[in-house]
Every structure is written in C-alpha cells, then in structure tokens.
JSON list of C-alpha atoms in Angstrom, two decimals:
[
{"chain": "A", "resi": 195, "resn": "MET", "atom": "CA", "xyz": [48.17, -71.94, 77.57]},
{"chain": "A", "resi": 196, "resn": "ALA", "atom": "CA", "xyz": [48.97, -68.52, 76.10]},
{"chain": "A", "resi": 197, "resn": "PHE", "atom": "CA", "xyz": [48.06, -69.84, 72.66]},
{"chain": "A", "resi": 198, "resn": "ARG", "atom": "CA", "xyz": [44.60, -70.84, 73.89]},
{"chain": "A", "resi": 199, "resn": "ILE", "atom": "CA", "xyz": [44.02, -67.42, 75.46]},
{"chain": "A", "resi": 200, "resn": "ILE", "atom": "CA", "xyz": [45.10, -65.61, 72.30]},
{"chain": "A", "resi": 201, "resn": "THR", "atom": "CA", "xyz": [42.93, -67.91, 70.18]},
{"chain": "A", "resi": 202, "resn": "CYS", "atom": "CA", "xyz": [39.91, -67.21, 72.41]},
{"chain": "A", "resi": 203, "resn": "ILE", "atom": "CA", "xyz": [40.49, -63.45, 72.20]},
{"chain": "A", "resi": 204, "resn": "ILE", "atom": "CA", "xyz": [40.79, -63.52, 68.40]},
{"chain": "A", "resi": 205, "resn": "PHE", "atom": "CA", "xyz": [37.70, -65.70, 68.10]},
{"chain": "A", "resi": 206, "resn": "SER", "atom": "CA", "xyz": [35.74, -63.34, 70.36]},
{"chain": "A", "resi": 207, "resn": "LEU", "atom": "CA", "xyz": [36.76, -60.29, 68.34]},
{"chain": "A", "resi": 208, "resn": "PHE", "atom": "CA", "xyz": [35.91, -62.05, 65.09]},
{"chain": "A", "resi": 209, "resn": "THR", "atom": "CA", "xyz": [32.50, -63.07, 66.40]},
{"chain": "A", "resi": 210, "resn": "PHE", "atom": "CA", "xyz": [31.81, -59.55, 67.63]},
{"chain": "A", "resi": 211, "resn": "THR", "atom": "CA", "xyz": [32.76, -58.06, 64.24]},
{"chain": "A", "resi": 212, "resn": "ILE", "atom": "CA", "xyz": [30.50, -60.44, 62.33]},
{"chain": "A", "resi": 213, "resn": "SER", "atom": "CA", "xyz": [27.67, -59.79, 64.76]},
{"chain": "A", "resi": 214, "resn": "ALA", "atom": "CA", "xyz": [28.03, -56.03, 64.30]},
{"chain": "A", "resi": 215, "resn": "GLN", "atom": "CA", "xyz": [27.99, -56.39, 60.52]},
{"chain": "A", "resi": 216, "resn": "ASN", "atom": "CA", "xyz": [24.86, -58.53, 60.71]},
{"chain": "A", "resi": 217, "resn": "ASN", "atom": "CA", "xyz": [23.16, -55.81, 62.78]},
{"chain": "A", "resi": 218, "resn": "PHE", "atom": "CA", "xyz": [23.91, -53.30, 60.05]},
{"chain": "A", "resi": 219, "resn": "SER", "atom": "CA", "xyz": [22.78, -55.73, 57.36]},
{"chain": "A", "resi": 220, "resn": "SER", "atom": "CA", "xyz": [19.35, -56.11, 58.91]},
{"chain": "A", "resi": 221, "resn": "SER", "atom": "CA", "xyz": [19.08, -52.34, 59.33]},
{"chain": "A", "resi": 222, "resn": "TRP", "atom": "CA", "xyz": [19.97, -51.75, 55.67]},
{"chain": "A", "resi": 223, "resn": "LYS", "atom": "CA", "xyz": [17.37, -54.31, 54.62]},
{"chain": "A", "resi": 224, "resn": "LYS", "atom": "CA", "xyz": [14.80, -52.45, 56.70]},
{"chain": "A", "resi": 225, "resn": "ILE", "atom": "CA", "xyz": [15.79, -49.19, 54.98]},
{"chain": "A", "resi": 226, "resn": "GLU", "atom": "CA", "xyz": [15.44, -50.83, 51.58]},
{"chain": "A", "resi": 227, "resn": "GLU", "atom": "CA", "xyz": [11.93, -52.01, 52.49]},
{"chain": "A", "resi": 228, "resn": "LEU", "atom": "CA", "xyz": [10.95, -48.55, 53.75]},
{"chain": "A", "resi": 229, "resn": "GLU", "atom": "CA", "xyz": [12.22, -46.99, 50.55]},
{"chain": "A", "resi": 230, "resn": "LYS", "atom": "CA", "xyz": [10.26, -49.45, 48.40]},
{"chain": "A", "resi": 231, "resn": "LYS", "atom": "CA", "xyz": [7.12, -48.47, 50.33]},
{"chain": "A", "resi": 232, "resn": "GLY", "atom": "CA", "xyz": [7.87, -44.79, 49.69]},
{"chain": "A", "resi": 233, "resn": "LEU", "atom": "CA", "xyz": [8.52, -44.06, 53.36]},
{"chain": "A", "resi": 234, "resn": "VAL", "atom": "CA", "xyz": [11.54, -41.86, 52.74]},
{"chain": "A", "resi": 235, "resn": "LYS", "atom": "CA", "xyz": [11.31, -39.93, 56.02]},
{"chain": "A", "resi": 236, "resn": "SER", "atom": "CA", "xyz": [11.24, -43.18, 58.00]},
{"chain": "A", "resi": 237, "resn": "ALA", "atom": "CA", "xyz": [14.19, -44.48, 55.99]},
{"chain": "A", "resi": 238, "resn": "LYS", "atom": "CA", "xyz": [16.08, -41.24, 56.72]},
{"chain": "A", "resi": 239, "resn": "GLU", "atom": "CA", "xyz": [15.44, -41.68, 60.45]},
{"chain": "A", "resi": 240, "resn": "GLU", "atom": "CA", "xyz": [16.74, -45.25, 60.29]},
{"chain": "A", "resi": 241, "resn": "VAL", "atom": "CA", "xyz": [19.84, -44.10, 58.40]},
{"chain": "A", "resi": 242, "resn": "SER", "atom": "CA", "xyz": [20.42, -41.48, 61.09]},
{"chain": "A", "resi": 243, "resn": "ARG", "atom": "CA", "xyz": [20.27, -44.23, 63.71]},
{"chain": "A", "resi": 244, "resn": "ILE", "atom": "CA", "xyz": [22.79, -46.31, 61.74]},
{"chain": "A", "resi": 245, "resn": "LEU", "atom": "CA", "xyz": [25.09, -43.31, 61.46]},
{"chain": "A", "resi": 246, "resn": "LYS", "atom": "CA", "xyz": [25.03, -42.81, 65.23]},
{"chain": "A", "resi": 247, "resn": "GLU", "atom": "CA", "xyz": [25.70, -46.49, 65.87]},
{"chain": "A", "resi": 248, "resn": "ALA", "atom": "CA", "xyz": [28.47, -46.66, 63.25]},
{"chain": "A", "resi": 249, "resn": "THR", "atom": "CA", "xyz": [30.08, -43.57, 64.73]},
{"chain": "A", "resi": 250, "resn": "ALA", "atom": "CA", "xyz": [29.89, -45.01, 68.25]},
{"chain": "A", "resi": 251, "resn": "THR", "atom": "CA", "xyz": [31.52, -48.26, 67.10]},
{"chain": "A", "resi": 252, "resn": "ASN", "atom": "CA", "xyz": [34.02, -46.45, 64.84]},
{"chain": "A", "resi": 253, "resn": "ASN", "atom": "CA", "xyz": [32.84, -48.38, 61.77]},
{"chain": "A", "resi": 254, "resn": "GLY", "atom": "CA", "xyz": [34.13, -46.21, 58.93]},
{"chain": "A", "resi": 255, "resn": "PRO", "atom": "CA", "xyz": [32.55, -48.02, 55.96]},
{"chain": "A", "resi": 256, "resn": "GLN", "atom": "CA", "xyz": [29.10, -47.95, 57.58]},
{"chain": "A", "resi": 257, "resn": "GLN", "atom": "CA", "xyz": [29.55, -44.28, 58.48]},
{"chain": "A", "resi": 258, "resn": "ILE", "atom": "CA", "xyz": [30.32, -43.38, 54.87]},
{"chain": "A", "resi": 259, "resn": "LYS", "atom": "CA", "xyz": [27.40, -45.40, 53.55]},
{"chain": "A", "resi": 260, "resn": "ALA", "atom": "CA", "xyz": [25.04, -43.85, 56.10]},
{"chain": "A", "resi": 261, "resn": "VAL", "atom": "CA", "xyz": [26.20, -40.31, 55.27]},
{"chain": "A", "resi": 262, "resn": "LEU", "atom": "CA", "xyz": [25.62, -40.88, 51.55]},
{"chain": "A", "resi": 263, "resn": "PHE", "atom": "CA", "xyz": [22.16, -42.33, 52.12]},
{"chain": "A", "resi": 264, "resn": "TYR", "atom": "CA", "xyz": [21.29, -39.56, 54.59]},
{"chain": "A", "resi": 265, "resn": "MET", "atom": "CA", "xyz": [22.19, -36.90, 52.05]},
{"chain": "A", "resi": 266, "resn": "ARG", "atom": "CA", "xyz": [20.22, -38.74, 49.37]},
{"chain": "A", "resi": 267, "resn": "TYR", "atom": "CA", "xyz": [17.10, -38.85, 51.54]},
{"chain": "A", "resi": 268, "resn": "ASN", "atom": "CA", "xyz": [17.70, -35.26, 52.58]},
{"chain": "A", "resi": 269, "resn": "SER", "atom": "CA", "xyz": [17.54, -34.34, 48.89]},
{"chain": "A", "resi": 270, "resn": "ASP", "atom": "CA", "xyz": [14.18, -36.08, 48.63]},
{"chain": "A", "resi": 271, "resn": "THR", "atom": "CA", "xyz": [12.61, -34.57, 51.74]},
{"chain": "A", "resi": 272, "resn": "GLU", "atom": "CA", "xyz": [14.04, -31.08, 52.25]},
{"chain": "A", "resi": 273, "resn": "GLN", "atom": "CA", "xyz": [13.98, -27.77, 50.44]},
{"chain": "A", "resi": 274, "resn": "ASP", "atom": "CA", "xyz": [17.41, -26.20, 50.03]},
{"chain": "A", "resi": 275, "resn": "ASP", "atom": "CA", "xyz": [18.80, -29.71, 50.22]},
{"chain": "A", "resi": 276, "resn": "LEU", "atom": "CA", "xyz": [22.17, -28.74, 48.76]},
{"chain": "A", "resi": 277, "resn": "LEU", "atom": "CA", "xyz": [22.81, -26.16, 51.47]},
{"chain": "A", "resi": 278, "resn": "LYS", "atom": "CA", "xyz": [21.60, -28.54, 54.17]},
{"chain": "A", "resi": 279, "resn": "ASN", "atom": "CA", "xyz": [23.81, -31.35, 52.86]},
{"chain": "A", "resi": 280, "resn": "ILE", "atom": "CA", "xyz": [26.84, -29.05, 52.79]},
{"chain": "A", "resi": 281, "resn": "SER", "atom": "CA", "xyz": [26.06, -27.91, 56.33]},
{"chain": "A", "resi": 282, "resn": "PHE", "atom": "CA", "xyz": [25.63, -31.55, 57.40]},
{"chain": "A", "resi": 283, "resn": "LEU", "atom": "CA", "xyz": [29.02, -32.51, 55.93]},
{"chain": "A", "resi": 284, "resn": "ASP", "atom": "CA", "xyz": [30.62, -29.47, 57.54]},
{"chain": "A", "resi": 285, "resn": "SER", "atom": "CA", "xyz": [29.25, -30.47, 60.96]},
{"chain": "A", "resi": 286, "resn": "LEU", "atom": "CA", "xyz": [30.60, -34.01, 60.51]},
{"chain": "A", "resi": 287, "resn": "LEU", "atom": "CA", "xyz": [34.02, -32.67, 59.59]},
{"chain": "A", "resi": 288, "resn": "LYS", "atom": "CA", "xyz": [34.07, -30.43, 62.67]},
{"chain": "A", "resi": 289, "resn": "LYS", "atom": "CA", "xyz": [33.18, -33.40, 64.90]},
{"chain": "A", "resi": 290, "resn": "SER", "atom": "CA", "xyz": [35.94, -35.52, 63.43]},
{"chain": "A", "resi": 291, "resn": "SER", "atom": "CA", "xyz": [38.66, -32.90, 63.91]}
]
C-alpha cells in the first residue's frame, strides 16, 4: 500500500516537472519567432514573463537563461544598456539575499 502511494507521488511530481518544462519550451519557441520577426521589445516582455514564472517556481536553469536573454534584449533596445544590465543584476542579487 505504501509503495503504491509513494509511486503515485513520484509519478505526479515527474509529470508536473515535465509539464512545467514544456510550458517553458513553448514560451522559448515564441520568443525565437518574435526575434526572427524583429520584434525585440515583444521578445523582451516575454522573457520577463518567463523570468517571473521561473522565479515563482524556483526553476534555476530557466531563471539563468531568462536573465541572459533579458540582458541581451536590453542591449538591443536601451541606451546605457551596460549600466542598466548591471543595475538589473544588482537588483536580482538583492532579491536573492
């Protein structure tokens, strides 16, 4: 009986993890399409949404990827992008402490 319960819990967690990864996969595909169309600001907004979702679900790899893409798009859309990217990283570090 206990084995069945543990198996169900593990299966549920595994299914949830795969589902969450698939959600990110479709979002990254959307970002890729926006970038190909030259819609960098829209792609940046989508990356920002992914970052919020990855932070809420504590998904470290997706957080890192989103931060890197956000800074890349920031470089394409903002003046003084280096200062803004440093400020952005500083704010993330303060939130994580």
